[in-house]
Short mmCIF file of C-alpha atoms and ligand atoms in Angstrom, two decimals:
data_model
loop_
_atom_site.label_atom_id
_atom_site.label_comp_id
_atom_site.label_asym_id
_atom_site.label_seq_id
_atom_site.Cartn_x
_atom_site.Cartn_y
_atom_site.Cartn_z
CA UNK A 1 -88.50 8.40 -35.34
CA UNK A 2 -87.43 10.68 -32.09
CA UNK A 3 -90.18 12.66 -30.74
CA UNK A 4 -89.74 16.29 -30.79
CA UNK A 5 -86.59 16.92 -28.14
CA UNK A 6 -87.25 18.96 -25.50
CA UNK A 7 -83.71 20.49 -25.12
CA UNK A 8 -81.86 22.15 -28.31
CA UNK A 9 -78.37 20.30 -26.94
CA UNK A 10 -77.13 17.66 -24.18
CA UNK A 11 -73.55 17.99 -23.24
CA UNK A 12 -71.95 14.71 -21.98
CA UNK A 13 -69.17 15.66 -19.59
CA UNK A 14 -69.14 18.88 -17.12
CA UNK A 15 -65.30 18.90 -16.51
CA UNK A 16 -63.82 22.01 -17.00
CA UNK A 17 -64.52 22.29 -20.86
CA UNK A 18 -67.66 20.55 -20.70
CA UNK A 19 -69.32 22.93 -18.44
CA UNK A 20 -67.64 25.73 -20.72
CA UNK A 21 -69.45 24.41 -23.97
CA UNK A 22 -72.61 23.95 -21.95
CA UNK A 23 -72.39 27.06 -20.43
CA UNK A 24 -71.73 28.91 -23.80
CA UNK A 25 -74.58 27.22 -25.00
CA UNK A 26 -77.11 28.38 -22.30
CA UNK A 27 -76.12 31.71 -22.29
CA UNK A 28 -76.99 31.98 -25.78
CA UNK A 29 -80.38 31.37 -25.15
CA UNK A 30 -80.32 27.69 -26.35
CA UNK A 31 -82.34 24.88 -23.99
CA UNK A 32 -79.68 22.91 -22.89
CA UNK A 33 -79.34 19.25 -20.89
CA UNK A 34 -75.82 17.97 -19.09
CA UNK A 35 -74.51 14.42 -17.82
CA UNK A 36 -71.81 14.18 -15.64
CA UNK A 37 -70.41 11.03 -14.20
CA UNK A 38 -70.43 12.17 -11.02
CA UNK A 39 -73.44 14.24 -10.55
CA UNK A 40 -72.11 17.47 -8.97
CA UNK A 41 -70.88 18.10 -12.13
CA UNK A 42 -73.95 18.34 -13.98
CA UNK A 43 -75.82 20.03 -11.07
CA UNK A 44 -73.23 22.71 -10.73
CA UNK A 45 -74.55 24.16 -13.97
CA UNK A 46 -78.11 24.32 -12.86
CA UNK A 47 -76.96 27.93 -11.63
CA UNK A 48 -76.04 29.12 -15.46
CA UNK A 49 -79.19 27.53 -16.56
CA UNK A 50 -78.80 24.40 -17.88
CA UNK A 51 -80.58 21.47 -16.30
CA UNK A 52 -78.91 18.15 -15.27
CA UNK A 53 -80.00 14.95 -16.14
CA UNK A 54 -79.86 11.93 -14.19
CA UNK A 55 -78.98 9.46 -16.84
CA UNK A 56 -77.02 9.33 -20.20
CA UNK A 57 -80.41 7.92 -21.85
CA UNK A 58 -82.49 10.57 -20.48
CA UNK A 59 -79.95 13.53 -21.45
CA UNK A 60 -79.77 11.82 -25.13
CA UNK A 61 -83.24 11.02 -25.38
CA UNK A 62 -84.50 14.74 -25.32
CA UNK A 63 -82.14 16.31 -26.95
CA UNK A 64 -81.34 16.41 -31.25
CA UNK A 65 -77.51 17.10 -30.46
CA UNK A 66 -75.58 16.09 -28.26
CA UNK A 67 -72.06 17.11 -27.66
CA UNK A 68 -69.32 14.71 -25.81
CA UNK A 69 -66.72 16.18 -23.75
CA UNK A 70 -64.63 13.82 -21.69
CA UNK A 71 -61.16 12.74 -20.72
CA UNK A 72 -60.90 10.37 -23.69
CA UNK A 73 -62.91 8.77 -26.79
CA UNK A 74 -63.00 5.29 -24.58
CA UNK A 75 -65.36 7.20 -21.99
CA UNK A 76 -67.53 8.98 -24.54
CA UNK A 77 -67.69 5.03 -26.26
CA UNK A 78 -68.56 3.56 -22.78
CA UNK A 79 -70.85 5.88 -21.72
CA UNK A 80 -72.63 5.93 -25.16
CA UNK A 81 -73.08 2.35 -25.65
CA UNK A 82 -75.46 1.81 -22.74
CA UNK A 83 -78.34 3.68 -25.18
CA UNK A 84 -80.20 1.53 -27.56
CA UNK A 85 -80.89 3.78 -30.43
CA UNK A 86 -79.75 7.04 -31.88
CA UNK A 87 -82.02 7.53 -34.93
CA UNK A 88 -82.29 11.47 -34.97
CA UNK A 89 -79.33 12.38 -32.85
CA UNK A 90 -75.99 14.00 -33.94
CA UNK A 91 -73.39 13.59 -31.60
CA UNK A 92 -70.45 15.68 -31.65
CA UNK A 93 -67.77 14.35 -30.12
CA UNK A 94 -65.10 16.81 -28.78
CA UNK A 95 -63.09 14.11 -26.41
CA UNK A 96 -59.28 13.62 -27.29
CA UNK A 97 -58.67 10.24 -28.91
CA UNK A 98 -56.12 9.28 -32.04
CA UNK A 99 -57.75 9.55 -35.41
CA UNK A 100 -58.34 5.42 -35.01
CA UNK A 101 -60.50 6.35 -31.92
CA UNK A 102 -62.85 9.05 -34.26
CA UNK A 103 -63.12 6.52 -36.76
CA UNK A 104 -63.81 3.73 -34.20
CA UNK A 105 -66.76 6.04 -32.44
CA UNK A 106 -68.38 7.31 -35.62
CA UNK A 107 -68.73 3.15 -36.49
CA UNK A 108 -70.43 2.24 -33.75
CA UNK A 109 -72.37 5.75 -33.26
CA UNK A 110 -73.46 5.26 -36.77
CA UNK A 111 -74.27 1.44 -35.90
CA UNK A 112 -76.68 3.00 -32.91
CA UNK A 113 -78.52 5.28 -35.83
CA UNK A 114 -76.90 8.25 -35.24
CA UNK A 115 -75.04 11.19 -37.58
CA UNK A 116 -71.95 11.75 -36.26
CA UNK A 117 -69.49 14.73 -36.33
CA UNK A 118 -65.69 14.60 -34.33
CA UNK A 119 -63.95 17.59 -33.52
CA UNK A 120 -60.75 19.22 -31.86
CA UNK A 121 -60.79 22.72 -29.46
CA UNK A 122 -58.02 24.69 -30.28
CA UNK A 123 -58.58 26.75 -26.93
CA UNK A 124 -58.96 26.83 -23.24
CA UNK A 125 -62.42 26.95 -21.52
CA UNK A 126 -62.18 30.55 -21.20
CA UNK A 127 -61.90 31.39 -24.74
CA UNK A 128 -65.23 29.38 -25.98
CA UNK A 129 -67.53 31.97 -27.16
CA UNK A 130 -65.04 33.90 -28.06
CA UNK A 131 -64.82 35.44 -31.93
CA UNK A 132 -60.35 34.06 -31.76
CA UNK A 133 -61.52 30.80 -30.72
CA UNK A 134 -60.49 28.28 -33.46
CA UNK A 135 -62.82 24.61 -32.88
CA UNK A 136 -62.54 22.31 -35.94
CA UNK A 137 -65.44 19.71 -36.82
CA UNK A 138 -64.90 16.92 -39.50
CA UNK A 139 -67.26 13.91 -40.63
CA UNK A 140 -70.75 14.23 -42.23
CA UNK A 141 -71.27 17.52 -44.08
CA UNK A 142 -75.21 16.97 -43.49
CA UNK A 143 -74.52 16.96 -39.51
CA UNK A 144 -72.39 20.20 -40.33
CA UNK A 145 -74.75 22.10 -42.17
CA UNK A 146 -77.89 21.13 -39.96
CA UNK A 147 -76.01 21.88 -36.43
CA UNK A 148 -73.37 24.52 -37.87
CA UNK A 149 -75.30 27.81 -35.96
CA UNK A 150 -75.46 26.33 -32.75
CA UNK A 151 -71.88 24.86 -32.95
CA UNK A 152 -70.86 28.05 -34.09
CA UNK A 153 -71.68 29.55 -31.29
CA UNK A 154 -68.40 27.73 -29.24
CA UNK A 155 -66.12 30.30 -31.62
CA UNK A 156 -66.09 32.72 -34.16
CA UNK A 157 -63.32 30.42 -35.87
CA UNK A 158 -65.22 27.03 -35.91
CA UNK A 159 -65.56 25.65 -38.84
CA UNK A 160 -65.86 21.86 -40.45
CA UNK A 161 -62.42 20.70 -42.25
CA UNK A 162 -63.40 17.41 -43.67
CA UNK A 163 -65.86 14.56 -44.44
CA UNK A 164 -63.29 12.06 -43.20
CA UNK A 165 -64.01 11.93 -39.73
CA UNK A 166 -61.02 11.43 -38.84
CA UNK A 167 -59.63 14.92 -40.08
CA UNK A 168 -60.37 17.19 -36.94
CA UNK A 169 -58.16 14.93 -34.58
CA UNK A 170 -55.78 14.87 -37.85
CA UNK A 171 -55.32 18.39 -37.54
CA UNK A 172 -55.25 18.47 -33.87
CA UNK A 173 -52.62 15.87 -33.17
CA UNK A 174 -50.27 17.48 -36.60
CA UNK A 175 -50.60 20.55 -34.86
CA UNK A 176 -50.11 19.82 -30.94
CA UNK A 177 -46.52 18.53 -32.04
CA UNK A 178 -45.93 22.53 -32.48
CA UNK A 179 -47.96 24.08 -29.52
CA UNK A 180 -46.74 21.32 -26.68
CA UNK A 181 -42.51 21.52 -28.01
CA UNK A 182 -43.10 24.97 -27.89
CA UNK A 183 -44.73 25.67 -24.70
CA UNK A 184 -42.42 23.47 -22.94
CA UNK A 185 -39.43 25.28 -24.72
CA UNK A 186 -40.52 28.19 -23.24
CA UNK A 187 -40.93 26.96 -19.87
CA UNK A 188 -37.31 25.86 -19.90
CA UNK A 189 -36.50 29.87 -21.44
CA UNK A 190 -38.76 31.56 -19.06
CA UNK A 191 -36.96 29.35 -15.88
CA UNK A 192 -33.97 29.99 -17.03
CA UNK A 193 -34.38 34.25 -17.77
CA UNK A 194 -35.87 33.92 -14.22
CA UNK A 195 -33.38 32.52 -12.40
CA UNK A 196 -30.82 34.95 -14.36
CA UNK A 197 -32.57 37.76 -12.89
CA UNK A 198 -34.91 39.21 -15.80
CA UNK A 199 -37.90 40.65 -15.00
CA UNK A 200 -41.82 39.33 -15.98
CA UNK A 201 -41.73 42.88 -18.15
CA UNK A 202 -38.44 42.12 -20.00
CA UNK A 203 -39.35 38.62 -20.85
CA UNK A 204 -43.21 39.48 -22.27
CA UNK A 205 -41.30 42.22 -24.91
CA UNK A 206 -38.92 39.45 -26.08
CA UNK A 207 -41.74 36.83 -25.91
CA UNK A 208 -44.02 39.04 -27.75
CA UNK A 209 -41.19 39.69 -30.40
CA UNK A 210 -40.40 36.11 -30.72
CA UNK A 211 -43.76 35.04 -31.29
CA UNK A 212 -43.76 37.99 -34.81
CA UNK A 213 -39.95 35.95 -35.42
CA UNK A 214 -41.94 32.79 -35.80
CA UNK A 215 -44.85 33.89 -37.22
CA UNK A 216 -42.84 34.78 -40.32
CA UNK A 217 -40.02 31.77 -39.74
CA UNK A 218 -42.86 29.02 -39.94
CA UNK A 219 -44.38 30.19 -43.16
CA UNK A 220 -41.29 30.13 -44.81
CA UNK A 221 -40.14 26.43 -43.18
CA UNK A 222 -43.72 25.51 -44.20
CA UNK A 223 -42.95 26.34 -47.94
CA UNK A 224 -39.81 24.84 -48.14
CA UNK A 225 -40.93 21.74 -46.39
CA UNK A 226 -43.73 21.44 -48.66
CA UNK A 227 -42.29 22.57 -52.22
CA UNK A 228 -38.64 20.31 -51.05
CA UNK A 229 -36.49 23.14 -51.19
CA UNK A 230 -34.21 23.91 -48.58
CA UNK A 231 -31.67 26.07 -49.97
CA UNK A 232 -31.12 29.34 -47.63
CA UNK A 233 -30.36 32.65 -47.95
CA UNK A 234 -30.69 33.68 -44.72
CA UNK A 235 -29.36 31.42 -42.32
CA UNK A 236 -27.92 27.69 -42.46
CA UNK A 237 -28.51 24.77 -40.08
CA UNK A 238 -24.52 25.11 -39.29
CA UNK A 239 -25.70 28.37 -37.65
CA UNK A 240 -28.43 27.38 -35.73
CA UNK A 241 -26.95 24.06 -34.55
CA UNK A 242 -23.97 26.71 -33.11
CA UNK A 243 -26.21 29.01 -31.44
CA UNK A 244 -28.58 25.90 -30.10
CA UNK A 245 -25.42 24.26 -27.68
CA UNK A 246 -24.51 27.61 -26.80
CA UNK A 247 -28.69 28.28 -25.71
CA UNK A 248 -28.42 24.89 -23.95
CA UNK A 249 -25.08 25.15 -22.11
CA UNK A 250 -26.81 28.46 -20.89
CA UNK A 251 -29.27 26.28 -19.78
CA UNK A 252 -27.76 23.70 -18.03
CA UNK A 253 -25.21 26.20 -16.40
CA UNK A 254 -28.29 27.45 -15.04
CA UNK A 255 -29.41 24.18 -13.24
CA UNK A 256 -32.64 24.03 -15.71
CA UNK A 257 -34.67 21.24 -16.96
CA UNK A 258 -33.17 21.28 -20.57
CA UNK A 259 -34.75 18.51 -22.06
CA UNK A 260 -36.71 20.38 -25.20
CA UNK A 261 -33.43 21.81 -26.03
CA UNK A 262 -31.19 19.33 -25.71
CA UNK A 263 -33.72 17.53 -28.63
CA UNK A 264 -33.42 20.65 -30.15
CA UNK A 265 -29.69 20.46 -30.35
CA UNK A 266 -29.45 17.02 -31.17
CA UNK A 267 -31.68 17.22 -34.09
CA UNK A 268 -29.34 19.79 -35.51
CA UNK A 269 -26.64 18.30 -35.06
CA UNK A 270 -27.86 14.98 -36.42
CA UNK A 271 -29.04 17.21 -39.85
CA UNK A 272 -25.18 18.69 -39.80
CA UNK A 273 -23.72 15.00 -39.44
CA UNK A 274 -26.69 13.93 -42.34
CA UNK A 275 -23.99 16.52 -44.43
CA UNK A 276 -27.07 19.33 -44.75
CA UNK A 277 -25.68 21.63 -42.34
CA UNK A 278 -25.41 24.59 -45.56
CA UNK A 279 -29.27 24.27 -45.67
CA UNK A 280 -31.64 26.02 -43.63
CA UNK A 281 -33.68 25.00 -40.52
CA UNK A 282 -36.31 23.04 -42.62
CA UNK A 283 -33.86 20.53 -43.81
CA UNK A 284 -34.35 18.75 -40.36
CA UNK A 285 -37.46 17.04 -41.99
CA UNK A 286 -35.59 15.35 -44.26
CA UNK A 287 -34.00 13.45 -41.99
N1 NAP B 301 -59.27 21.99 -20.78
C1 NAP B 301 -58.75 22.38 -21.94
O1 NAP B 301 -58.14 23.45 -22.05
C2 NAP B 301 -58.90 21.53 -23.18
C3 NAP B 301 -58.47 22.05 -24.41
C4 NAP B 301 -58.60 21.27 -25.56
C5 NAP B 301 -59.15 20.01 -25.48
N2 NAP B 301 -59.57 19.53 -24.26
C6 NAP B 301 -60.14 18.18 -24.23
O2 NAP B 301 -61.46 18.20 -23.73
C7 NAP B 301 -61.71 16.98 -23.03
C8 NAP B 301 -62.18 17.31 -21.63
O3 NAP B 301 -61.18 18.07 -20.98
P1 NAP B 301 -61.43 18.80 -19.59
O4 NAP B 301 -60.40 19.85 -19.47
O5 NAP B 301 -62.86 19.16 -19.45
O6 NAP B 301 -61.05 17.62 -18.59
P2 NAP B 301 -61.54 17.39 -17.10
O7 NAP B 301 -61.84 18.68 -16.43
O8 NAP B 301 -60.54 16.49 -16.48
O9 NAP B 301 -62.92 16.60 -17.27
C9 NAP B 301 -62.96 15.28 -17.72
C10 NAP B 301 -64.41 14.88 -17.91
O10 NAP B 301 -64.45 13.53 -18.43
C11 NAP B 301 -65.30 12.77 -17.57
N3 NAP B 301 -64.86 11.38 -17.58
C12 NAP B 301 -63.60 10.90 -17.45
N4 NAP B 301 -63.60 9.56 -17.53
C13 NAP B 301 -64.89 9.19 -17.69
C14 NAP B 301 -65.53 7.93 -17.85
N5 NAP B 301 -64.84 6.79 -17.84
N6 NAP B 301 -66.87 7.93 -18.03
C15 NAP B 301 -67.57 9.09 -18.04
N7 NAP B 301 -67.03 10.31 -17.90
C16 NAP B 301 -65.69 10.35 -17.73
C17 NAP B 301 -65.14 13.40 -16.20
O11 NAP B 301 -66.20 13.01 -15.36
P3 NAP B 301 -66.03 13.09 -13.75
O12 NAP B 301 -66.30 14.51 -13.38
O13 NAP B 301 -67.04 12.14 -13.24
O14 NAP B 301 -64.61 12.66 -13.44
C18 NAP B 301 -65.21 14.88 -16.60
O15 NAP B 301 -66.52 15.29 -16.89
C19 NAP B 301 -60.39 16.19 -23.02
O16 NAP B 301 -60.42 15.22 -24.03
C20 NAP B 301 -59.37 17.27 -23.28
O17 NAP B 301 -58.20 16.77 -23.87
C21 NAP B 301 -59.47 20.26 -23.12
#
């Protein structure tokens, strides 16, 4: 058995989320440990209260949890291996990895002795604490229920999605196909408004709008992609594919970086040559 840990959490990683999560921890009165590969790291968050250790043995050995956050799942598996026992620990691990990395981690993590839990932020560093922040944990249910308060505590939307570890970084990767084609669309749209002369002001009220547009439009290609039906009553793919090469000849007339929308286009236009241009936008997925 562990003896009685000394700190309530260690935090494995002090890059810029790491030292978010260990900061959010310390400022809600929880004793918290850090490791950083290179030290400053760590000892840059002696100022918010949390104290660095040397080693990852001695941040693991006094602490129950102990939450990983670095570059990737092969770091948090490296840096991990070098302790001989985890009997009493739960590690959390919050690195980015594919769902064969999670599963990979929680093998040998459970080898070591230790509970496991693998999770996904939905946020920037700045949001954790916050009540909007969305952080999703999946694996062992018994890990979830002892540690949910203090893990909790990284946002008022965290919550634990699945016994299969591999669900958090399931949800994470599903979803990240959305959030990354659509920030980079709107780099290419924000470039282009810029360069046509439109104003910071004008483009936030048409962002802001756009964002209610497809709040509503991907509920609606959610339920047709998952009940199969893609009749429309509101607008075909013929439509869209029209309006998409006119968006990207604007684009390219304006000497932008079209790439997002020139996928865009071409995935229309491959549905229209499929023959399903009478259907709506969420017959791309059947091709
Ligand atoms: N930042 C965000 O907004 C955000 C949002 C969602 C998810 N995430 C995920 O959170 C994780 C950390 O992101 P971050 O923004 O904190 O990145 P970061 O600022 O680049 O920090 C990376 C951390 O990983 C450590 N590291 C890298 N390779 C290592 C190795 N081989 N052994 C030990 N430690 C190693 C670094 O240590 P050194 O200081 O020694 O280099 C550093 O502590 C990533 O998986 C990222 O995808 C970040």
């Amino acid at each position: 058995m562990k003896r009685a840990p000394r700190y309530d959490v260690a935090v494995l990683g002090c890059g810029l989320m790491g030292s978010a999560l260990a900061r959010r921890f310390a400022s809600s009165g929880l004793a918290v440990t850090a490791w950083n590969r290179t030290p400053r790291g760590a000892e840059a968050l002696a100022a918010d209260g949390v104290r660095p250790s040397a080693t990852v043995g001695e941040a693991v050995g006094e602490a129950g949890l102990v939450v990983v956050c670095m570059s990737d799942v092969e770091a948090a598996r490296h840096a991990l291996a070098s302790v001989p026992s985890l009997v009493g620990v739960t590690v959390v691990n919050l690195s980015d990895g594919t769902r064969d990395d999670a599963e990979e981690l929680a093998r040998r993590l459970g080898e070591q002795g230790a509970l496991c839990l693998d999770g996904a932020t939905f946020c920037y560093p700045e949001q954790i604490g916050e009540q909007s922040a969305l952080l999703v944990f999946s694996g062992s249910s018994r890990a979830w229920t002892e540690h949910e308060s203090t893990l909790m505590l990284l946002g008022g939307r965290a919550r634990h999605v699945s016994e299969d570890i591999t669900g958090a970084k399931a949800l994470y990767l599903g979803s990240g196909a959305f959030f990354l084609t659509a920030l980079t669309g709107f780099v290419e749209s924000t470039a282009c408004l810029l360069r046509r002369g439109h104003t910071l002001e004008e483009i936030r009220e048409t962002t802001l709008y756009g964002l209610e547009l497809l709040g509503h439009a991907t509920q609606a290609v959610a339920s047709s992609i998952a009940s199969g039906r893609h009749e429309t009553d509101q607008a075909t793919v013929h439509v869209f594919a029209d309006g998409a090469r006119k968006v990207l000849a604007e684009l390219e007339s304006a000497g932008i970086d079209s790439s997002v929308m020139a996928a865009v286009t071409g995935k229309l236009d491959a549905t229209e040559s499929a023959g399903m241009g009478h259907l709506g936008y969420s017959a791309q997925s059947l091709l």
